[in-house]
mmCIF file of C-alpha atoms and ligand atoms in Angstrom:
data_model
loop_
_atom_site.group_PDB
_atom_site.id
_atom_site.type_symbol
_atom_site.label_atom_id
_atom_site.label_comp_id
_atom_site.label_asym_id
_atom_site.label_seq_id
_atom_site.Cartn_x
_atom_site.Cartn_y
_atom_site.Cartn_z
ATOM 1 C CA MET M 80 29.921 73.798 -46.800
ATOM 2 C CA GLY M 81 29.506 71.134 -44.096
ATOM 3 C CA ASP M 82 30.902 67.604 -44.303
ATOM 4 C CA ARG M 83 27.519 66.281 -45.238
ATOM 5 C CA GLU M 84 27.084 68.560 -48.242
ATOM 6 C CA ARG M 85 30.715 68.255 -49.325
ATOM 7 C CA ASN M 86 30.623 64.465 -49.309
ATOM 8 C CA LYS M 87 27.340 64.336 -51.157
ATOM 9 C CA LYS M 88 28.812 66.595 -53.832
ATOM 10 C CA ARG M 89 31.897 64.336 -54.131
ATOM 11 C CA LEU M 90 29.653 61.295 -54.567
ATOM 12 C CA LEU M 91 27.511 62.966 -57.219
ATOM 13 C CA GLU M 92 30.700 63.885 -59.097
ATOM 14 C CA LEU M 93 31.867 60.302 -58.773
ATOM 15 C CA LEU M 94 28.651 59.117 -60.443
ATOM 16 C CA GLN M 95 29.484 61.286 -63.474
ATOM 17 C CA ALA M 96 33.213 60.557 -63.607
ATOM 18 C CA THR M 97 34.286 59.109 -66.953
ATOM 19 C CA GLY M 98 36.053 55.768 -67.047
ATOM 20 C CA THR M 99 34.464 54.571 -63.795
ATOM 21 C CA GLY M 100 31.301 52.914 -65.120
ATOM 22 C CA ASN M 101 29.455 54.574 -62.255
ATOM 23 C CA GLY M 102 26.836 56.103 -64.538
ATOM 24 C CA TYR M 103 25.099 52.716 -64.854
ATOM 25 C CA CYS M 104 23.933 50.264 -62.189
ATOM 26 C CA ALA M 105 26.779 47.795 -61.520
ATOM 27 C CA ASP M 106 24.294 44.901 -61.544
ATOM 28 C CA CYS M 107 21.571 45.555 -64.137
ATOM 29 C CA GLY M 108 22.952 48.437 -66.208
ATOM 30 C CA ALA M 109 20.091 50.863 -65.442
ATOM 31 C CA ALA M 110 21.105 54.462 -66.100
ATOM 32 C CA ASP M 111 21.781 56.975 -63.310
ATOM 33 C CA PRO M 112 21.928 54.764 -60.227
ATOM 34 C CA ASP M 113 21.560 56.709 -57.001
ATOM 35 C CA TRP M 114 22.205 54.023 -54.421
ATOM 36 C CA ALA M 115 25.527 52.452 -53.500
ATOM 37 C CA SER M 116 26.929 49.517 -51.581
ATOM 38 C CA TYR M 117 29.558 51.081 -49.303
ATOM 39 C CA LYS M 118 30.839 47.617 -48.379
ATOM 40 C CA LEU M 119 31.409 46.511 -51.990
ATOM 41 C CA GLY M 120 32.203 49.912 -53.533
ATOM 42 C CA VAL M 121 29.598 49.824 -56.330
ATOM 43 C CA PHE M 122 26.867 52.215 -57.435
ATOM 44 C CA ILE M 123 23.539 50.493 -58.012
ATOM 45 C CA CYS M 124 19.911 51.292 -58.799
ATOM 46 C CA LEU M 125 17.081 51.337 -56.262
ATOM 47 C CA HIS M 126 15.796 47.905 -57.389
ATOM 48 C CA CYS M 127 19.164 46.185 -57.091
ATOM 49 C CA SER M 128 19.762 47.870 -53.721
ATOM 50 C CA GLY M 129 16.692 45.971 -52.513
ATOM 51 C CA VAL M 130 18.447 42.690 -53.368
ATOM 52 C CA HIS M 131 21.685 43.793 -51.663
ATOM 53 C CA ARG M 132 19.750 44.395 -48.432
ATOM 54 C CA ASN M 133 19.090 40.655 -48.206
ATOM 55 C CA PHE M 134 22.718 39.748 -47.425
ATOM 56 C CA PRO M 135 24.025 42.408 -44.998
ATOM 57 C CA ASP M 136 27.153 40.354 -44.202
ATOM 58 C CA VAL M 137 28.328 40.961 -47.760
ATOM 59 C CA SER M 138 26.777 44.262 -48.764
ATOM 60 C CA LYS M 139 25.413 47.363 -47.075
ATOM 61 C CA VAL M 140 23.590 50.052 -48.992
ATOM 62 C CA LYS M 141 22.922 53.763 -48.675
ATOM 63 C CA SER M 142 21.150 56.333 -50.793
ATOM 64 C CA VAL M 143 23.629 58.707 -52.424
ATOM 65 C CA ARG M 144 21.284 61.665 -52.024
ATOM 66 C CA LEU M 145 19.406 60.953 -48.816
ATOM 67 C CA ASP M 146 21.833 59.234 -46.439
ATOM 68 C CA PHE M 147 24.869 60.493 -44.538
ATOM 69 C CA TRP M 148 28.275 59.518 -45.922
ATOM 70 C CA ASP M 149 31.456 60.003 -43.887
ATOM 71 C CA ASP M 150 34.883 60.726 -45.404
ATOM 72 C CA SER M 151 36.181 57.150 -45.239
ATOM 73 C CA MET M 152 33.160 55.791 -47.103
ATOM 74 C CA VAL M 153 33.513 58.346 -49.864
ATOM 75 C CA GLU M 154 37.223 57.495 -50.038
ATOM 76 C CA PHE M 155 36.346 53.809 -50.382
ATOM 77 C CA MET M 156 33.843 54.500 -53.199
ATOM 78 C CA THR M 157 36.467 56.605 -55.008
ATOM 79 C CA HIS M 158 39.025 53.798 -54.861
ATOM 80 C CA ASN M 159 36.646 51.111 -56.009
ATOM 81 C CA GLY M 160 33.693 52.009 -58.262
ATOM 82 C CA ASN M 161 31.787 49.969 -60.829
ATOM 83 C CA LEU M 162 34.469 49.150 -63.412
ATOM 84 C CA ASN M 163 37.080 48.126 -60.846
ATOM 85 C CA MET M 164 34.633 45.905 -58.997
ATOM 86 C CA LYS M 165 33.337 44.421 -62.244
ATOM 87 C CA ALA M 166 36.907 43.385 -63.046
ATOM 88 C CA LYS M 167 37.029 41.630 -59.676
ATOM 89 C CA PHE M 168 33.572 40.080 -59.280
ATOM 90 C CA GLU M 169 32.883 39.365 -62.960
ATOM 91 C CA ALA M 170 36.364 38.134 -63.890
ATOM 92 C CA ARG M 171 35.120 34.738 -65.031
ATOM 93 C CA VAL M 172 31.478 34.866 -66.073
ATOM 94 C CA PRO M 173 30.916 31.908 -68.432
ATOM 95 C CA PRO M 174 29.922 33.016 -71.955
ATOM 96 C CA PHE M 175 26.554 31.215 -71.752
ATOM 97 C CA TYR M 176 25.613 32.795 -68.394
ATOM 98 C CA TYR M 177 22.626 35.138 -68.703
ATOM 99 C CA VAL M 178 23.575 38.602 -67.485
ATOM 100 C CA PRO M 179 20.303 40.410 -66.716
ATOM 101 C CA GLN M 180 19.333 43.893 -67.825
ATOM 102 C CA ALA M 181 17.147 46.473 -66.124
ATOM 103 C CA SER M 182 14.034 45.173 -67.909
ATOM 104 C CA ASP M 183 14.512 41.578 -66.718
ATOM 105 C CA CYS M 184 12.517 39.939 -63.942
ATOM 106 C CA LEU M 185 13.578 40.063 -60.295
ATOM 107 C CA VAL M 186 14.649 36.416 -59.944
ATOM 108 C CA LEU M 187 17.249 36.800 -62.702
ATOM 109 C CA LYS M 188 18.689 39.953 -61.126
ATOM 110 C CA GLU M 189 18.576 38.537 -57.632
ATOM 111 C CA GLN M 190 20.439 35.344 -58.547
ATOM 112 C CA TRP M 191 23.003 37.250 -60.626
ATOM 113 C CA ILE M 192 23.720 39.572 -57.700
ATOM 114 C CA ARG M 193 23.941 36.671 -55.236
ATOM 115 C CA ALA M 194 26.154 34.621 -57.577
ATOM 116 C CA LYS M 195 28.457 37.595 -58.005
ATOM 117 C CA TYR M 196 28.931 38.912 -54.462
ATOM 118 C CA GLU M 197 27.483 36.419 -52.005
ATOM 119 C CA ARG M 198 28.584 33.135 -53.593
ATOM 120 C CA GLN M 199 31.444 34.848 -55.468
ATOM 121 C CA GLU M 200 31.185 32.423 -58.363
ATOM 122 C CA PHE M 201 32.999 34.545 -60.911
ATOM 123 C CA LEU M 202 36.214 35.585 -59.123
ATOM 124 C CA ALA M 203 39.423 35.079 -61.108
ATOM 125 C CA ASP M 204 40.896 32.492 -58.727
ATOM 126 C CA GLU M 205 37.621 30.738 -57.995
ATOM 127 C CA LYS M 206 36.958 27.294 -59.368
ATOM 128 C CA ALA M 207 34.049 27.944 -61.721
ATOM 129 C CA VAL M 208 30.712 26.462 -60.639
ATOM 130 C CA SER M 209 29.822 24.060 -63.388
ATOM 131 C CA LEU M 210 26.457 24.467 -65.025
ATOM 132 C CA GLN M 211 27.657 22.580 -68.063
ATOM 133 C CA GLY M 212 26.842 18.957 -68.725
ATOM 134 C CA ASP M 213 23.972 16.697 -67.737
ATOM 135 C CA ARG M 214 21.486 17.830 -65.144
ATOM 136 C CA GLU M 215 18.293 16.606 -63.554
ATOM 137 C CA VAL M 216 15.659 18.681 -61.818
ATOM 138 C CA PHE M 217 12.072 18.443 -60.608
ATOM 139 C CA LEU M 218 9.947 21.324 -61.834
ATOM 140 C CA TRP M 219 6.309 22.274 -61.396
ATOM 141 C CA LYS M 220 4.829 22.058 -64.885
ATOM 142 C CA ARG M 221 1.485 23.442 -65.942
ATOM 143 C CA GLY M 222 -0.849 20.786 -67.330
ATOM 144 C CA ARG M 223 -1.441 20.996 -71.066
ATOM 145 C CA ASP M 224 -5.212 21.017 -70.794
ATOM 146 C CA ASN M 225 -5.786 22.377 -67.319
ATOM 147 C CA ALA M 226 -4.216 25.063 -65.201
ATOM 148 C CA GLN M 227 -2.855 22.692 -62.552
ATOM 149 C CA PHE M 228 0.907 22.589 -61.938
ATOM 150 C CA LEU M 229 2.285 19.075 -61.393
ATOM 151 C CA ARG M 230 5.759 17.932 -60.330
ATOM 152 C CA ARG M 231 7.706 16.595 -63.296
ATOM 153 C CA ARG M 232 11.239 15.226 -63.703
ATOM 154 C CA PHE M 233 13.334 17.009 -66.350
ATOM 155 C CA VAL M 234 16.592 15.521 -67.581
ATOM 156 C CA LEU M 235 19.072 17.487 -69.663
ATOM 157 C CA LEU M 236 21.486 15.373 -71.710
ATOM 158 C CA ALA M 237 23.857 18.076 -72.837
ATOM 159 C CA ARG M 238 26.213 15.989 -74.962
ATOM 160 C CA GLU M 239 23.358 14.294 -76.801
ATOM 161 C CA GLY M 240 21.660 17.658 -77.226
ATOM 162 C CA LEU M 241 18.389 16.430 -75.700
ATOM 163 C CA LEU M 242 15.990 17.476 -72.982
ATOM 164 C CA LYS M 243 13.521 14.877 -71.702
ATOM 165 C CA TYR M 244 10.743 15.061 -69.194
ATOM 166 C CA TYR M 245 8.887 12.336 -67.351
ATOM 167 C CA THR M 246 5.438 12.283 -65.809
ATOM 168 C CA LYS M 247 6.283 9.383 -63.455
ATOM 169 C CA GLU M 248 9.121 9.911 -60.981
ATOM 170 C CA GLU M 249 10.794 6.604 -61.754
ATOM 171 C CA GLY M 250 9.376 6.340 -65.249
ATOM 172 C CA LYS M 251 11.513 4.954 -68.035
ATOM 173 C CA THR M 252 9.587 6.397 -70.974
ATOM 174 C CA PRO M 253 9.818 10.149 -71.350
ATOM 175 C CA LYS M 254 6.668 12.135 -72.040
ATOM 176 C CA ALA M 255 8.658 14.256 -74.477
ATOM 177 C CA VAL M 256 12.126 14.228 -76.027
ATOM 178 C CA ILE M 257 13.110 17.734 -77.007
ATOM 179 C CA ASN M 258 15.971 18.613 -79.311
ATOM 180 C CA ILE M 259 18.214 21.357 -77.910
ATOM 181 C CA LYS M 260 18.482 22.574 -81.494
ATOM 182 C CA ASP M 261 14.971 24.128 -81.451
ATOM 183 C CA LEU M 262 14.730 24.910 -77.781
ATOM 184 C CA ASN M 263 14.189 28.329 -76.273
ATOM 185 C CA ALA M 264 13.682 29.395 -72.669
ATOM 186 C CA THR M 265 12.462 32.754 -71.400
ATOM 187 C CA PHE M 266 11.355 33.939 -67.973
ATOM 188 C CA GLN M 267 7.664 34.913 -68.160
ATOM 189 C CA THR M 268 6.798 35.598 -64.559
ATOM 190 C CA GLU M 269 3.768 37.835 -65.150
ATOM 191 C CA LYS M 270 2.152 35.629 -67.764
ATOM 192 C CA ILE M 271 2.683 32.456 -65.720
ATOM 193 C CA GLY M 272 1.753 34.206 -62.496
ATOM 194 C CA HIS M 273 4.775 32.959 -60.535
ATOM 195 C CA PRO M 274 7.952 34.949 -59.677
ATOM 196 C CA HIS M 275 10.079 32.023 -60.978
ATOM 197 C CA GLY M 276 7.923 31.221 -64.021
ATOM 198 C CA LEU M 277 9.900 29.980 -67.032
ATOM 199 C CA GLN M 278 8.531 29.304 -70.519
ATOM 200 C CA ILE M 279 10.300 26.586 -72.498
ATOM 201 C CA THR M 280 9.456 26.291 -76.189
ATOM 202 C CA TYR M 281 10.391 23.841 -78.914
ATOM 203 C CA ARG M 282 9.214 22.881 -82.385
ATOM 204 C CA LYS M 283 6.780 20.020 -82.696
ATOM 205 C CA ASP M 284 5.034 18.949 -85.926
ATOM 206 C CA GLY M 285 5.576 22.348 -87.519
ATOM 207 C CA ARG M 286 4.200 24.241 -84.504
ATOM 208 C CA THR M 287 5.695 25.784 -81.397
ATOM 209 C CA ARG M 288 5.017 23.850 -78.197
ATOM 210 C CA ASN M 289 5.034 25.848 -74.954
ATOM 211 C CA LEU M 290 5.844 24.394 -71.546
ATOM 212 C CA PHE M 291 5.276 26.555 -68.479
ATOM 213 C CA VAL M 292 7.337 25.600 -65.439
ATOM 214 C CA TYR M 293 8.724 26.948 -62.186
ATOM 215 C CA HIS M 294 10.838 25.822 -59.232
ATOM 216 C CA ASP M 295 10.180 26.987 -55.685
ATOM 217 C CA SER M 296 13.854 27.981 -55.348
ATOM 218 C CA GLY M 297 15.056 31.016 -57.300
ATOM 219 C CA LYS M 298 18.586 29.599 -57.405
ATOM 220 C CA GLU M 299 17.432 26.261 -58.827
ATOM 221 C CA ILE M 300 15.343 27.783 -61.636
ATOM 222 C CA VAL M 301 18.081 30.236 -62.676
ATOM 223 C CA ASP M 302 20.743 27.490 -62.543
ATOM 224 C CA TRP M 303 18.475 25.308 -64.692
ATOM 225 C CA PHE M 304 17.974 28.166 -67.161
ATOM 226 C CA ASN M 305 21.745 28.682 -67.416
ATOM 227 C CA ALA M 306 22.328 24.936 -67.778
ATOM 228 C CA LEU M 307 19.939 24.961 -70.764
ATOM 229 C CA ARG M 308 21.879 27.925 -72.105
ATOM 230 C CA ALA M 309 25.186 26.091 -71.709
ATOM 231 C CA ALA M 310 23.789 23.165 -73.719
ATOM 232 C CA ARG M 311 22.453 25.551 -76.357
ATOM 233 C CA LEU M 312 25.828 27.272 -76.756
ATOM 234 C CA GLN M 313 27.481 23.879 -77.123
ATOM 235 C CA TYR M 314 25.007 23.018 -79.908
ATOM 236 C CA LEU M 315 25.488 26.390 -81.652
ATOM 237 C CA LYS M 316 29.266 25.946 -81.661
ATOM 238 C CA LEU M 317 28.856 22.644 -83.481
ATOM 239 C CA ALA M 318 26.257 24.018 -85.902
ATOM 240 C CA PHE M 319 28.241 27.163 -86.739
ATOM 241 C CA PRO M 320 31.921 26.288 -86.341
ATOM 242 C CA ASP M 321 33.005 29.334 -88.353
ATOM 243 C CA LEU M 322 31.139 31.955 -86.349
ATOM 244 C CA PRO M 323 32.877 33.648 -83.403
ATOM 245 C CA GLU M 324 31.384 33.063 -79.965
ATOM 246 C CA SER M 325 30.282 36.711 -79.716
ATOM 247 C CA GLU M 326 27.869 36.145 -82.622
ATOM 248 C CA LEU M 327 26.507 32.932 -81.120
ATOM 249 C CA VAL M 328 25.756 34.300 -77.643
ATOM 250 C CA PRO M 329 22.712 36.381 -78.779
ATOM 251 C CA LEU M 330 21.283 33.208 -80.380
ATOM 252 C CA ILE M 331 21.401 31.077 -77.200
ATOM 253 C CA THR M 332 17.976 32.031 -75.837
ATOM 254 C CA ARG M 333 15.709 34.953 -76.601
ATOM 255 C CA ASN M 334 12.944 36.962 -75.043
ATOM 256 C CA TYR M 335 9.909 37.976 -77.054
ATOM 257 C CA LEU M 336 10.407 41.366 -78.640
ATOM 258 C CA LYS M 337 6.804 42.193 -77.743
ATOM 259 C CA GLN M 338 3.721 40.438 -76.381
ATOM 260 C CA GLY M 339 0.152 41.565 -75.795
ATOM 261 C CA PHE M 340 -3.473 41.427 -76.834
ATOM 262 C CA MET M 341 -4.672 42.575 -80.238
ATOM 263 C CA GLU M 342 -7.807 41.794 -82.204
ATOM 264 C CA LYS M 343 -7.596 40.191 -85.640
ATOM 265 C CA THR M 344 -9.928 39.577 -88.520
ATOM 266 C CA GLY M 345 -9.702 36.847 -91.189
ATOM 267 C CA PRO M 346 -8.300 36.790 -94.744
ATOM 268 C CA LYS M 347 -11.430 38.389 -96.257
ATOM 269 C CA GLN M 348 -11.150 41.221 -93.708
ATOM 270 C CA LYS M 349 -14.920 40.937 -93.229
ATOM 271 C CA GLU M 350 -14.818 38.336 -90.456
ATOM 272 C CA PRO M 351 -15.589 39.587 -86.952
ATOM 273 C CA PHE M 352 -12.508 40.815 -85.033
ATOM 274 C CA LYS M 353 -11.448 38.426 -82.273
ATOM 275 C CA LYS M 354 -9.208 39.119 -79.307
ATOM 276 C CA ARG M 355 -6.013 37.048 -79.311
ATOM 277 C CA TRP M 356 -2.726 36.989 -77.379
ATOM 278 C CA PHE M 357 0.251 37.763 -79.637
ATOM 279 C CA ALA M 358 3.940 37.010 -79.107
ATOM 280 C CA LEU M 359 6.639 38.308 -81.464
ATOM 281 C CA ASP M 360 9.672 36.045 -81.811
ATOM 282 C CA ALA M 361 12.180 38.270 -83.603
ATOM 283 C CA LEU M 362 14.834 35.615 -84.174
ATOM 284 C CA GLU M 363 12.471 33.044 -85.693
ATOM 285 C CA ARG M 364 10.557 35.857 -87.383
ATOM 286 C CA ARG M 365 7.177 34.588 -86.226
ATOM 287 C CA LEU M 366 4.229 36.533 -84.901
ATOM 288 C CA LEU M 367 2.401 33.796 -83.006
ATOM 289 C CA TYR M 368 -1.157 34.176 -81.763
ATOM 290 C CA TYR M 369 -3.080 32.298 -79.107
ATOM 291 C CA LYS M 370 -6.643 32.078 -77.836
ATOM 292 C CA ASN M 371 -5.318 32.196 -74.250
ATOM 293 C CA THR M 372 -1.979 33.410 -72.955
ATOM 294 C CA LEU M 373 -0.885 29.987 -71.642
ATOM 295 C CA ASP M 374 -2.001 27.738 -74.504
ATOM 296 C CA ALA M 375 0.261 24.788 -75.343
ATOM 297 C CA PHE M 376 0.240 25.597 -79.063
ATOM 298 C CA GLU M 377 -0.396 28.713 -81.110
ATOM 299 C CA GLN M 378 -3.678 29.032 -82.973
ATOM 300 C CA GLY M 379 -1.826 30.517 -85.933
ATOM 301 C CA GLN M 380 1.200 32.510 -86.950
ATOM 302 C CA VAL M 381 2.351 35.180 -89.362
ATOM 303 C CA LEU M 382 5.758 34.409 -90.847
ATOM 304 C CA LEU M 383 7.798 37.567 -91.172
ATOM 305 C CA GLY M 384 10.266 37.792 -94.037
ATOM 306 C CA SER M 385 12.209 40.941 -94.744
ATOM 307 C CA ASN M 386 11.450 44.244 -96.455
ATOM 308 C CA GLU M 387 13.493 43.053 -99.462
ATOM 309 C CA GLN M 388 11.159 40.075 -99.808
ATOM 310 C CA GLY M 389 8.134 42.383 -99.961
ATOM 311 C CA TYR M 390 7.050 42.338 -96.302
ATOM 312 C CA GLU M 391 5.775 45.555 -94.795
ATOM 313 C CA VAL M 392 3.819 46.872 -91.883
ATOM 314 C CA CYS M 393 1.722 50.003 -92.047
ATOM 315 C CA GLU M 394 -0.198 52.092 -89.623
ATOM 316 C CA ASP M 395 -3.969 51.874 -89.877
ATOM 317 C CA LEU M 396 -6.484 49.544 -91.458
ATOM 318 C CA PRO M 397 -7.211 49.081 -95.167
ATOM 319 C CA LYS M 398 -9.979 51.306 -96.534
ATOM 320 C CA GLY M 399 -13.436 50.134 -95.606
ATOM 321 C CA VAL M 400 -12.235 47.818 -92.797
ATOM 322 C CA ARG M 401 -13.462 48.693 -89.324
ATOM 323 C CA GLY M 402 -12.353 47.201 -86.052
ATOM 324 C CA ASN M 403 -14.649 46.000 -83.337
ATOM 325 C CA ARG M 404 -14.038 47.882 -80.067
ATOM 326 C CA TRP M 405 -10.499 49.022 -80.750
ATOM 327 C CA LYS M 406 -9.740 51.777 -83.212
ATOM 328 C CA ALA M 407 -5.908 51.913 -83.364
ATOM 329 C CA GLY M 408 -4.988 49.510 -86.144
ATOM 330 C CA LEU M 409 -2.108 48.142 -88.162
ATOM 331 C CA THR M 410 -1.701 45.990 -91.238
ATOM 332 C CA VAL M 411 1.077 43.474 -91.912
ATOM 333 C CA ILE M 412 1.522 42.989 -95.627
ATOM 334 C CA THR M 413 3.107 39.730 -96.777
ATOM 335 C CA PRO M 414 3.490 38.511 -100.371
ATOM 336 C CA GLU M 415 0.469 36.228 -99.782
ATOM 337 C CA ARG M 416 -2.000 38.337 -97.829
ATOM 338 C CA LYS M 417 -2.727 41.264 -95.560
ATOM 339 C CA PHE M 418 -3.098 40.686 -91.825
ATOM 340 C CA VAL M 419 -5.238 43.286 -90.108
ATOM 341 C CA PHE M 420 -4.991 43.932 -86.357
ATOM 342 C CA THR M 421 -6.408 46.426 -83.878
ATOM 343 C CA CYS M 422 -4.696 47.406 -80.615
ATOM 344 C CA PRO M 423 -6.197 48.326 -77.237
ATOM 345 C CA SER M 424 -4.446 51.734 -77.217
ATOM 346 C CA GLU M 425 -2.377 54.043 -79.385
ATOM 347 C CA LYS M 426 0.626 53.322 -77.175
ATOM 348 C CA GLU M 427 0.268 49.585 -77.901
ATOM 349 C CA GLN M 428 -0.149 50.352 -81.609
ATOM 350 C CA ARG M 429 3.084 52.380 -81.633
ATOM 351 C CA GLU M 430 4.990 49.629 -79.828
ATOM 352 C CA TRP M 431 3.748 46.922 -82.190
ATOM 353 C CA LEU M 432 4.570 49.030 -85.248
ATOM 354 C CA GLU M 433 8.060 49.721 -83.963
ATOM 355 C CA SER M 434 8.746 46.074 -83.055
ATOM 356 C CA LEU M 435 7.378 44.691 -86.331
ATOM 357 C CA ARG M 436 9.362 47.238 -88.355
ATOM 358 C CA ASP M 437 12.460 46.221 -86.411
ATOM 359 C CA VAL M 438 12.014 42.577 -87.397
ATOM 360 C CA LEU M 439 11.143 43.229 -91.055
ATOM 361 C CA SER M 440 14.154 45.507 -91.549
ATOM 362 C CA SER M 441 16.679 43.226 -89.843
ATOM 363 C CA PRO M 442 18.691 40.651 -91.826
ATOM 364 C CA LEU M 443 17.785 36.947 -91.611
ATOM 365 C CA SER M 444 19.948 35.442 -88.840
ATOM 366 C CA PRO M 445 22.084 32.351 -89.522
ATOM 367 C CA LEU M 446 19.978 30.354 -87.034
ATOM 368 C CA TYR M 447 16.770 31.364 -88.812
ATOM 369 C CA LEU M 448 18.192 30.282 -92.164
ATOM 370 C CA LEU M 449 19.358 26.945 -90.748
ATOM 371 C CA ASN M 450 15.999 26.189 -89.100
ATOM 372 C CA ALA M 451 14.025 27.351 -92.135
ATOM 373 C CA SER M 452 15.980 25.052 -94.438
ATOM 374 C CA ALA M 453 15.583 22.129 -91.996
ATOM 375 C CA GLU M 454 11.808 22.663 -91.845
ATOM 376 C CA SER M 455 11.331 22.995 -95.570
ATOM 377 C CA GLY M 456 13.338 19.783 -95.930
ATOM 378 C CA LEU M 457 10.747 17.978 -93.802
ATOM 379 C CA ARG M 458 7.798 19.053 -95.891
HETATM 380 ZN ZN1 LIG G 29 20.158 47.693 -61.016
#
C-alpha cells in the first residue's frame, strides 16, 4: 500500500474512532463529515468547508477522500480532532448564544464558524465579547403594507425587557414598544428572500405581529439576534427562577416546526378550499395561517392543546368532503371543531401529520402555560 492509500485509510479510521467526536461536523453537527481543516485539526462537512475557505490564514481544508494527505498532516489530525478542538475553541460559549445545526441557514453557520476560529471569541482565556445589555442597530424593515424595505432604528433595552423601533432616525416616539416577554426571532432567509433575513414576532392585541428585517452585514444581524437572545434568557431567568438554565435555553427563541402551503375550507366544510401559508409554532401551540407568506398578521389560527384535552390529527378528509386541486388531506380535531386541510403532495401531508402529532403529544411547556394564563387574564 502506498503512502497515499495508507494515509487515507488512517483518516477514514479516525472519522470512526470513538471518543473523538469526528463522526459529526465540528461546526454544524452534520453526520459523516468528509472534509477536514488540516490547520485547525477538525473534521467538517462540505458546507462548512466552504466557509472555512474564506479565511485561509486561519483554516485550510482538504477532502478526506479526494485530496493527498502527508504523514505530518495525518499525525496532526490524530492529535487534535473534533472533541479536543471543541474544548479549546468552544470553552466559553455564552448560554444564550445560538449554536447552529446542519438545517440552519448559511449566515448562522458562517458567523458561528468565524466567531469560533477567526475571531476566537470563545477561548478560555479570552475576554468574552459582550452581547448582553442595551444595543442599537439600523435594520432594513419590510413595510407593513408594501414590499419595500426601509431603514429603521431598533433599540434593545435589555434591563427593561423592551425592544423599540423608530421610523425617524432622530425620532423620540417609537413606532412600536415590544415586550421581550412575548418576543421571538427566527432566521427566515428563503421566505424573506434575503440571505440575512430575520423574522421578529411579538403578541399584539391577541394576534401575532410579524416584522421582517435584515442587515447588510452577516455579523451585525447574527450579533443582533444573539443580543435579543441574551435579553430573552435574562427575562426567562426572572420569570422562572426555579428552573435550571438548561430548561430555559430551548425557550429563548424558536424556529417553526413546519411551514408551507395548504388549502383549507371553512367550519361547514362546504366552503371552497383556499390556498393559505401555514406556520406551526410548536412552543406556543399555534398553527397560524396567512393569505401571503409575509403578511404582518395571521388571518387566523388553530390553537393546539394536547391529546389528553381531546385534540387529534388524522390522515384524510371527513367523509363526503372533497378538496379542490389537492387530494392529500388531513383533519385537525379540536374540542370545538374540525379543521380540514389539503396538501400539495403526499410528502407534505406526511410532514404535516408528523409535526402536528409531535405538538399534540408533547406536554404544555411552562412558557406556554405562563403566556396562556396572561392572555386569558386580559380577556
Ligand atoms: Zn457542517
